[in-house]
PDB file of C-alpha atoms in Angstrom:
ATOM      1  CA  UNK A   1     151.411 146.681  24.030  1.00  0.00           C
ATOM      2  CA  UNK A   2     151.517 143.023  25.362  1.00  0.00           C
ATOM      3  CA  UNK A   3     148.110 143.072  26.413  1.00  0.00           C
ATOM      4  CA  UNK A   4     146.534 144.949  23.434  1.00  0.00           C
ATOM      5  CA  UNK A   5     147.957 141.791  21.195  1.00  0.00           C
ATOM      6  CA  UNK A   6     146.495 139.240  23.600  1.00  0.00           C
ATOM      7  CA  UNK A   7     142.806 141.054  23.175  1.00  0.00           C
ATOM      8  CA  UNK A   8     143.333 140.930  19.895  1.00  0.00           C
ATOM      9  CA  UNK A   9     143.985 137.127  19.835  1.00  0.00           C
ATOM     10  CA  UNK A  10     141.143 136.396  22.031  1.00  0.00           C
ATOM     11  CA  UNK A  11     138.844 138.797  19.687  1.00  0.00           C
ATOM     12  CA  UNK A  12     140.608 136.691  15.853  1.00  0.00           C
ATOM     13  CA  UNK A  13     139.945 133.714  18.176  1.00  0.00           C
ATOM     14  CA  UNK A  14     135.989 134.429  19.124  1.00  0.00           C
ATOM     15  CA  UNK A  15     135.474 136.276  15.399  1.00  0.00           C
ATOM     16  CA  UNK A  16     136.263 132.572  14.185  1.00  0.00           C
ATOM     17  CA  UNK A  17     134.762 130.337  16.477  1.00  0.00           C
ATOM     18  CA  UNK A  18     131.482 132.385  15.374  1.00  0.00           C
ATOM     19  CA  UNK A  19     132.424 131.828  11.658  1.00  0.00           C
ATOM     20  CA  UNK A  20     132.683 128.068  12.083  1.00  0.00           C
ATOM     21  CA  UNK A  21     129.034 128.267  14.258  1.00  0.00           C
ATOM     22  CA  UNK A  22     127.702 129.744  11.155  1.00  0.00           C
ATOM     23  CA  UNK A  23     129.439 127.414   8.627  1.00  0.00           C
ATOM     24  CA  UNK A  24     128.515 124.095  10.565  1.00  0.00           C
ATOM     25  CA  UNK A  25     125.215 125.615  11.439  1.00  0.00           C
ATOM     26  CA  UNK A  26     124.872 126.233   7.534  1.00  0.00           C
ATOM     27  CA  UNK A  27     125.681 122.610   7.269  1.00  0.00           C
ATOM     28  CA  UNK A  28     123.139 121.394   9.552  1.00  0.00           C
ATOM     29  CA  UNK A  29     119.945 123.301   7.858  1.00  0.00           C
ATOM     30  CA  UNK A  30     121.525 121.940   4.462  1.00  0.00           C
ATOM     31  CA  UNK A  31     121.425 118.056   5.076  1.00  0.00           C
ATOM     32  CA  UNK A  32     118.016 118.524   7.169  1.00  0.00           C
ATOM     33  CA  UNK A  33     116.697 119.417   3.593  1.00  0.00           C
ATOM     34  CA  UNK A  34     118.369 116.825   2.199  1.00  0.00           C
ATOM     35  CA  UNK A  35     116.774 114.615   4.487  1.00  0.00           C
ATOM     36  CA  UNK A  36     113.352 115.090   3.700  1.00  0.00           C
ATOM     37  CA  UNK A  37     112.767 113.090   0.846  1.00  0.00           C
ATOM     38  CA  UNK A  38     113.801 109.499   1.988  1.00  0.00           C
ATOM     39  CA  UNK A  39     116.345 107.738  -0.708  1.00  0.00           C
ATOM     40  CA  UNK A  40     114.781 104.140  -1.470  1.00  0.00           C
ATOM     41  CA  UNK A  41     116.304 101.215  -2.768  1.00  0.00           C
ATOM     42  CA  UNK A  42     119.235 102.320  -4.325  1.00  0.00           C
ATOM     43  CA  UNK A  43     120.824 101.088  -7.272  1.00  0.00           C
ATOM     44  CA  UNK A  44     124.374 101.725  -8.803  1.00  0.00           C
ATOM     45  CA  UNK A  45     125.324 102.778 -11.770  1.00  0.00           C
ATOM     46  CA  UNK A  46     127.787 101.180 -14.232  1.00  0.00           C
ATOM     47  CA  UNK A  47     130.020 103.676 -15.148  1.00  0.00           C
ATOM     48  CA  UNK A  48     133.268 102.915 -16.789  1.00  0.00           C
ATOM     49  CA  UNK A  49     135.118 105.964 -14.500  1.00  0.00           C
ATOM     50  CA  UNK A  50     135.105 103.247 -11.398  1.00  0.00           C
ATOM     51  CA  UNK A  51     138.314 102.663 -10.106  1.00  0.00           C
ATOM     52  CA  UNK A  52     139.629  99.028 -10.867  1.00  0.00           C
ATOM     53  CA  UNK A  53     141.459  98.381  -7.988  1.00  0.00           C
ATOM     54  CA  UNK A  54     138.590  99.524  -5.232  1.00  0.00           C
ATOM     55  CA  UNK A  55     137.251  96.707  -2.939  1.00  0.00           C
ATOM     56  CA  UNK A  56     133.808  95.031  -3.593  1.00  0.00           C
ATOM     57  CA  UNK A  57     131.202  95.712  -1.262  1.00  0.00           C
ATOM     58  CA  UNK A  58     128.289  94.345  -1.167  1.00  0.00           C
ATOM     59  CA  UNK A  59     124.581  94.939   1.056  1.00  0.00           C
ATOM     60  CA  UNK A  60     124.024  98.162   2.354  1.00  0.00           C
ATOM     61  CA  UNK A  61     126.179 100.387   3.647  1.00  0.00           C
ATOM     62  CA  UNK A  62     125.942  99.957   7.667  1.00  0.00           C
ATOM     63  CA  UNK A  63     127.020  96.141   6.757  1.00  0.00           C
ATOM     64  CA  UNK A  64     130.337  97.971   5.230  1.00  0.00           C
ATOM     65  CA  UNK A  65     131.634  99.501   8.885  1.00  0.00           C
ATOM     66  CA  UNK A  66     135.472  99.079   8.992  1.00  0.00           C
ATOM     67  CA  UNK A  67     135.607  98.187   5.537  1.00  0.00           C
ATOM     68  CA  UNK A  68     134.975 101.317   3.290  1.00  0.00           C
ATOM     69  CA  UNK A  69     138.006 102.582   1.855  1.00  0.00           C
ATOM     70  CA  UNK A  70     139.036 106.073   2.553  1.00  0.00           C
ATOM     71  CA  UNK A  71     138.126 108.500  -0.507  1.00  0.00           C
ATOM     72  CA  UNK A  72     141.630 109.782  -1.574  1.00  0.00           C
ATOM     73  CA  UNK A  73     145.100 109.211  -1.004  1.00  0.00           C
ATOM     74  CA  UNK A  74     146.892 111.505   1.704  1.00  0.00           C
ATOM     75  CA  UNK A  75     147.420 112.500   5.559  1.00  0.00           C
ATOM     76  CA  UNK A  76     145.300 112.837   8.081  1.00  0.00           C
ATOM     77  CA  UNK A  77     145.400 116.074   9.178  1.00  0.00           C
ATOM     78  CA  UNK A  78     142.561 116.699  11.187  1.00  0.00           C
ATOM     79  CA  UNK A  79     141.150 113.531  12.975  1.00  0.00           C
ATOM     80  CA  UNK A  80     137.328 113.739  14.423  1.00  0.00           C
ATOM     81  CA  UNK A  81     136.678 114.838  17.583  1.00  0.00           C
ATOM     82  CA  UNK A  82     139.994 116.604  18.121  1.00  0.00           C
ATOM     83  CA  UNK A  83     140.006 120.215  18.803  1.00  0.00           C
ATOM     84  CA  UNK A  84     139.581 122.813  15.885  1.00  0.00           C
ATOM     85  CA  UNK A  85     141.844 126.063  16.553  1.00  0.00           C
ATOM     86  CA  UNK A  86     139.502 127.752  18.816  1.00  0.00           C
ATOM     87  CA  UNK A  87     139.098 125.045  21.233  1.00  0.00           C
ATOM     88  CA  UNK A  88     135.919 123.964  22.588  1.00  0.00           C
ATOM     89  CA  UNK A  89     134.543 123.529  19.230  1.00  0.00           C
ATOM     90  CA  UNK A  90     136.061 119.557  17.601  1.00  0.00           C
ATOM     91  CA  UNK A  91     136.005 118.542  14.078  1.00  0.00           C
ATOM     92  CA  UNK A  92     132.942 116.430  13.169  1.00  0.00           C
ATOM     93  CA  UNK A  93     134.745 114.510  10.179  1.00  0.00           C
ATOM     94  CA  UNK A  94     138.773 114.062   9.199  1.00  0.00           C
ATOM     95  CA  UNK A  95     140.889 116.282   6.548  1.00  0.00           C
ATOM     96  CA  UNK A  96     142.588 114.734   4.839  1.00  0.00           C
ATOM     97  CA  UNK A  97     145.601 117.001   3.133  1.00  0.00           C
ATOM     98  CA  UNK A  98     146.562 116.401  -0.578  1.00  0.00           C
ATOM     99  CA  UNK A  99     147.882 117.492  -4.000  1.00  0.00           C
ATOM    100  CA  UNK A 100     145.906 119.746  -5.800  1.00  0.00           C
ATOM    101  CA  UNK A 101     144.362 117.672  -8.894  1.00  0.00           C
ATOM    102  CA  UNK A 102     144.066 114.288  -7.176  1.00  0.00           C
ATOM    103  CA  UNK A 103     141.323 112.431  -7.541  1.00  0.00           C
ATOM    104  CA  UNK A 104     138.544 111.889  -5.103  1.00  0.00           C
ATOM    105  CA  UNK A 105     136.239 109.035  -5.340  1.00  0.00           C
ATOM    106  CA  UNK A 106     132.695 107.730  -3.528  1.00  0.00           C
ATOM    107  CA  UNK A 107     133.430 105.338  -1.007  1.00  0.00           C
ATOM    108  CA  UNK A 108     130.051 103.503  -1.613  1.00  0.00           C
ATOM    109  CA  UNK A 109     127.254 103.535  -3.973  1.00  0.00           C
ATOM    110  CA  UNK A 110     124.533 106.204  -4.103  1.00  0.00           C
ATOM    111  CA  UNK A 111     123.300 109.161  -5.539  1.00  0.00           C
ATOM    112  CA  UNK A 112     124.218 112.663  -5.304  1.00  0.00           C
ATOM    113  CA  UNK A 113     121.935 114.695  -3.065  1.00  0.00           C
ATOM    114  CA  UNK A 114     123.911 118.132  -3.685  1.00  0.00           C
ATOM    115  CA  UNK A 115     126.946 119.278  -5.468  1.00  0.00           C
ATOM    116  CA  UNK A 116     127.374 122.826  -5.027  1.00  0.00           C
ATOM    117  CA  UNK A 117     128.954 125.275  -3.110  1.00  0.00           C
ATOM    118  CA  UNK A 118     128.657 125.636   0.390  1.00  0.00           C
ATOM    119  CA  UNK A 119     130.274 128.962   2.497  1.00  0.00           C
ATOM    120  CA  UNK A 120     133.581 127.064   4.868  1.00  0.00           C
ATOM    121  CA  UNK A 121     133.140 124.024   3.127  1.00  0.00           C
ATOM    122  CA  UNK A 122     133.922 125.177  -0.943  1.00  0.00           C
ATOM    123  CA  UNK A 123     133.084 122.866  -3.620  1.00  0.00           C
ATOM    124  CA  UNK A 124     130.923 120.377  -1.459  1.00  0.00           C
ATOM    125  CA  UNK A 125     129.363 117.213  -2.471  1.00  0.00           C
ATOM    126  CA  UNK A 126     127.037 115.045  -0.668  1.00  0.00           C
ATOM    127  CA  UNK A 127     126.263 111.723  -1.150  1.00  0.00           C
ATOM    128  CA  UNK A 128     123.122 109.402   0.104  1.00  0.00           C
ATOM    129  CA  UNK A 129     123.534 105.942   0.577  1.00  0.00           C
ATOM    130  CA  UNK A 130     120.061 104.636   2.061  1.00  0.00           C
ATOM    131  CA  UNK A 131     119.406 104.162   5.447  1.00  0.00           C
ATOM    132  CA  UNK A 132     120.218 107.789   6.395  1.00  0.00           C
ATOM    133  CA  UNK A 133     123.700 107.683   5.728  1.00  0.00           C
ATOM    134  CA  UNK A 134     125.342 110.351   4.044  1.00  0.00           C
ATOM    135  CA  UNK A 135     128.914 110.708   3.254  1.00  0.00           C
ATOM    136  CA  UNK A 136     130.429 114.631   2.887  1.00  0.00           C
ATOM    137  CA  UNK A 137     133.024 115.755   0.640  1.00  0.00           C
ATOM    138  CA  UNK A 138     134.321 119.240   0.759  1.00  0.00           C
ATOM    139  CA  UNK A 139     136.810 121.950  -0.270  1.00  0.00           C
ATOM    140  CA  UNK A 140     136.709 120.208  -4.103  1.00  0.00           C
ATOM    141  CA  UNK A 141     138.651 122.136  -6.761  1.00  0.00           C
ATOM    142  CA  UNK A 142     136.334 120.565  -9.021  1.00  0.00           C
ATOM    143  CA  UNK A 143     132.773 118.802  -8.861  1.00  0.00           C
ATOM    144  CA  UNK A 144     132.298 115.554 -11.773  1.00  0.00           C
ATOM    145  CA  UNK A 145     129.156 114.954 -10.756  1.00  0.00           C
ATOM    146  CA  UNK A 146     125.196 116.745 -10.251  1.00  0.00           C
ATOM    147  CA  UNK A 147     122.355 116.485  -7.921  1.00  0.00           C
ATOM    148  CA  UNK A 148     120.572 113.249  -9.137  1.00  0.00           C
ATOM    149  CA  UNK A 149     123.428 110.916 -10.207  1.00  0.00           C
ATOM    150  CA  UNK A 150     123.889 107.558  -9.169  1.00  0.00           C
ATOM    151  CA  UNK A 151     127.422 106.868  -8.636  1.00  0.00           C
ATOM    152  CA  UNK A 152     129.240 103.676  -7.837  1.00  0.00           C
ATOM    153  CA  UNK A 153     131.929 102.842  -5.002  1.00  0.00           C
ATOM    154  CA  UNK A 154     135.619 103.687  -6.224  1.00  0.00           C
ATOM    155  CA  UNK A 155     133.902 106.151  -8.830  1.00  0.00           C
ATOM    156  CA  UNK A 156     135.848 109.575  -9.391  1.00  0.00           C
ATOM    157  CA  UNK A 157     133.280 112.534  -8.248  1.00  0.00           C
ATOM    158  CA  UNK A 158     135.363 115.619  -7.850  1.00  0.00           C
ATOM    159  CA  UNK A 159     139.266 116.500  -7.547  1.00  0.00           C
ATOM    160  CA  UNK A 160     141.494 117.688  -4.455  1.00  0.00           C
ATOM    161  CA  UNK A 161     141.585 121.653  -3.987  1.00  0.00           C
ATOM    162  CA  UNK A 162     141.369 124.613  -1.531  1.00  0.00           C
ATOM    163  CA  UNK A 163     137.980 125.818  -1.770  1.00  0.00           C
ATOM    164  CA  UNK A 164     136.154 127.159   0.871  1.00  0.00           C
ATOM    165  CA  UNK A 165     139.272 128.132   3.439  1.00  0.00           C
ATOM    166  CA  UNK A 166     141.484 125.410   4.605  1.00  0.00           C
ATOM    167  CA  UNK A 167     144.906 125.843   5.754  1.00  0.00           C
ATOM    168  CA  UNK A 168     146.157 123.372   2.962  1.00  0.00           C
ATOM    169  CA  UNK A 169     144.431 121.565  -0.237  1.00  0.00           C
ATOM    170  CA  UNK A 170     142.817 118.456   0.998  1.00  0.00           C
ATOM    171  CA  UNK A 171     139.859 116.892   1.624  1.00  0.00           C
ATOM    172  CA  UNK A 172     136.926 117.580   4.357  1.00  0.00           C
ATOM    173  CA  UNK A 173     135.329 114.053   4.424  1.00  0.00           C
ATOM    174  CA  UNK A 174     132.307 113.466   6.652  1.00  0.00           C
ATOM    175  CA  UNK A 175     130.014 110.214   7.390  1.00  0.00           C
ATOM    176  CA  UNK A 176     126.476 111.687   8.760  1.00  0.00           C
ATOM    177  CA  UNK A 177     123.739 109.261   9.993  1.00  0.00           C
ATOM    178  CA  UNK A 178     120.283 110.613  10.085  1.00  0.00           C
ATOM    179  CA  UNK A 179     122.139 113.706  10.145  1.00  0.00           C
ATOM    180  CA  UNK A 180     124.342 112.946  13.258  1.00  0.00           C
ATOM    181  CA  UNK A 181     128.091 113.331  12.931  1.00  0.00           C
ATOM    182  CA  UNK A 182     130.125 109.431  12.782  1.00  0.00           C
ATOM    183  CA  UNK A 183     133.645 108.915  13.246  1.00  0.00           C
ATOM    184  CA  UNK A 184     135.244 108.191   9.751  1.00  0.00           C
ATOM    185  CA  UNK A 185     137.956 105.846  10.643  1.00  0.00           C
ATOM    186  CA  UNK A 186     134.916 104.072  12.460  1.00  0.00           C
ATOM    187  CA  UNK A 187     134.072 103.096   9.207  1.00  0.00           C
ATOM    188  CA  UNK A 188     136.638 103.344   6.617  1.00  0.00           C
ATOM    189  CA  UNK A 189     139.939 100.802   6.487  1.00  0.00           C
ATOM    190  CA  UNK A 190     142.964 102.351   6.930  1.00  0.00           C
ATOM    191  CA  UNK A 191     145.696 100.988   4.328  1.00  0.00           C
TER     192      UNK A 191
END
């Protein structure tokens, strides 16, 4: 009986290690179309949503590394790099677990390259920021913005949920590079 529940972990085990394959191999084909068309000079919009109390940054966003803010308020409960549940497989970006509702916000200007959903990642939105830097934003209850809007830094574009599969509601936030996986807290100011 022992041993029939051990194959059976090791079989839950490799059953989601191949699920998470899938979903980050589903993210990979995703931003390598987003890629193709090249984002030129960008320029912000002025919406009145921006958050007043959000640091000004200025430039482009690889002159912003250890400054950007972090894009909603809560714990870190998955850090990059560390091991996911399966173990060889690590997290390419942090979660960060919060209340249902809260809001999310960019954490620089650019415009929305897709806002959809996206199997293990739910209510995903993905933002380009010149340069080939992309920031991810994932397992959204809600989306406030659409493919093709410009969106300032501190700007509200989608609300905490559970979409997609996580263990708690929170946030799956991601900083690509030419579609290469960056440390978060790399970039982004702890406060």
């Amino acid at each position: 009986q022992l041993l029939a529940q051990v194959n059976q972990r090791v079989r839950d085990q490799s059953q989601e290690k191949d699920r998470l394959l899938r979903d980050e191999q589903r993210l990979v084909r995703l931003l390598k179309e987003l890629r193709s068309p090249k984002v030129g000079t960008l320029r912000p919009s002025r919406d009145s949503t921006s958050q007043e109390a959000f640091p000004t940054l200025d430039g482009r966003f690889t002159d912003n590394k250890g400054r950007l803010p972090l894009p909603v308020q809560g714990t870190i409960a998955a850090r990059y790099g560390a091991p996911r549940n399966t173990g060889d497989l690590r997290w390419r970006g942090i979660f960060l677990a919060a209340p249902e509702g809260r809001n999310v916000v960019s954490v620089f200007r650019g415009r929305v390259a897709y806002a959809d959903w996206l199997r293990g990642f739910g209510l995903l939105m993905v933002l380009e920021h010149g340069d080939g830097y992309m920031t991810l934003y994932g397992h959204n209850q809600s989306l406030y913005k659409e493919a093709g809007d410009w969106v300032d830094a501190g700007q509200t574009i989608a609300s905490i949920g559970s979409t997609g599969g996580p263990p708690e509601p929170g946030l799956y936030f991601e900083i690509r590079h030419d579609g290469e996986p960056r440390n978060p807290l790399d970039w982004c100011k702890i406060r």
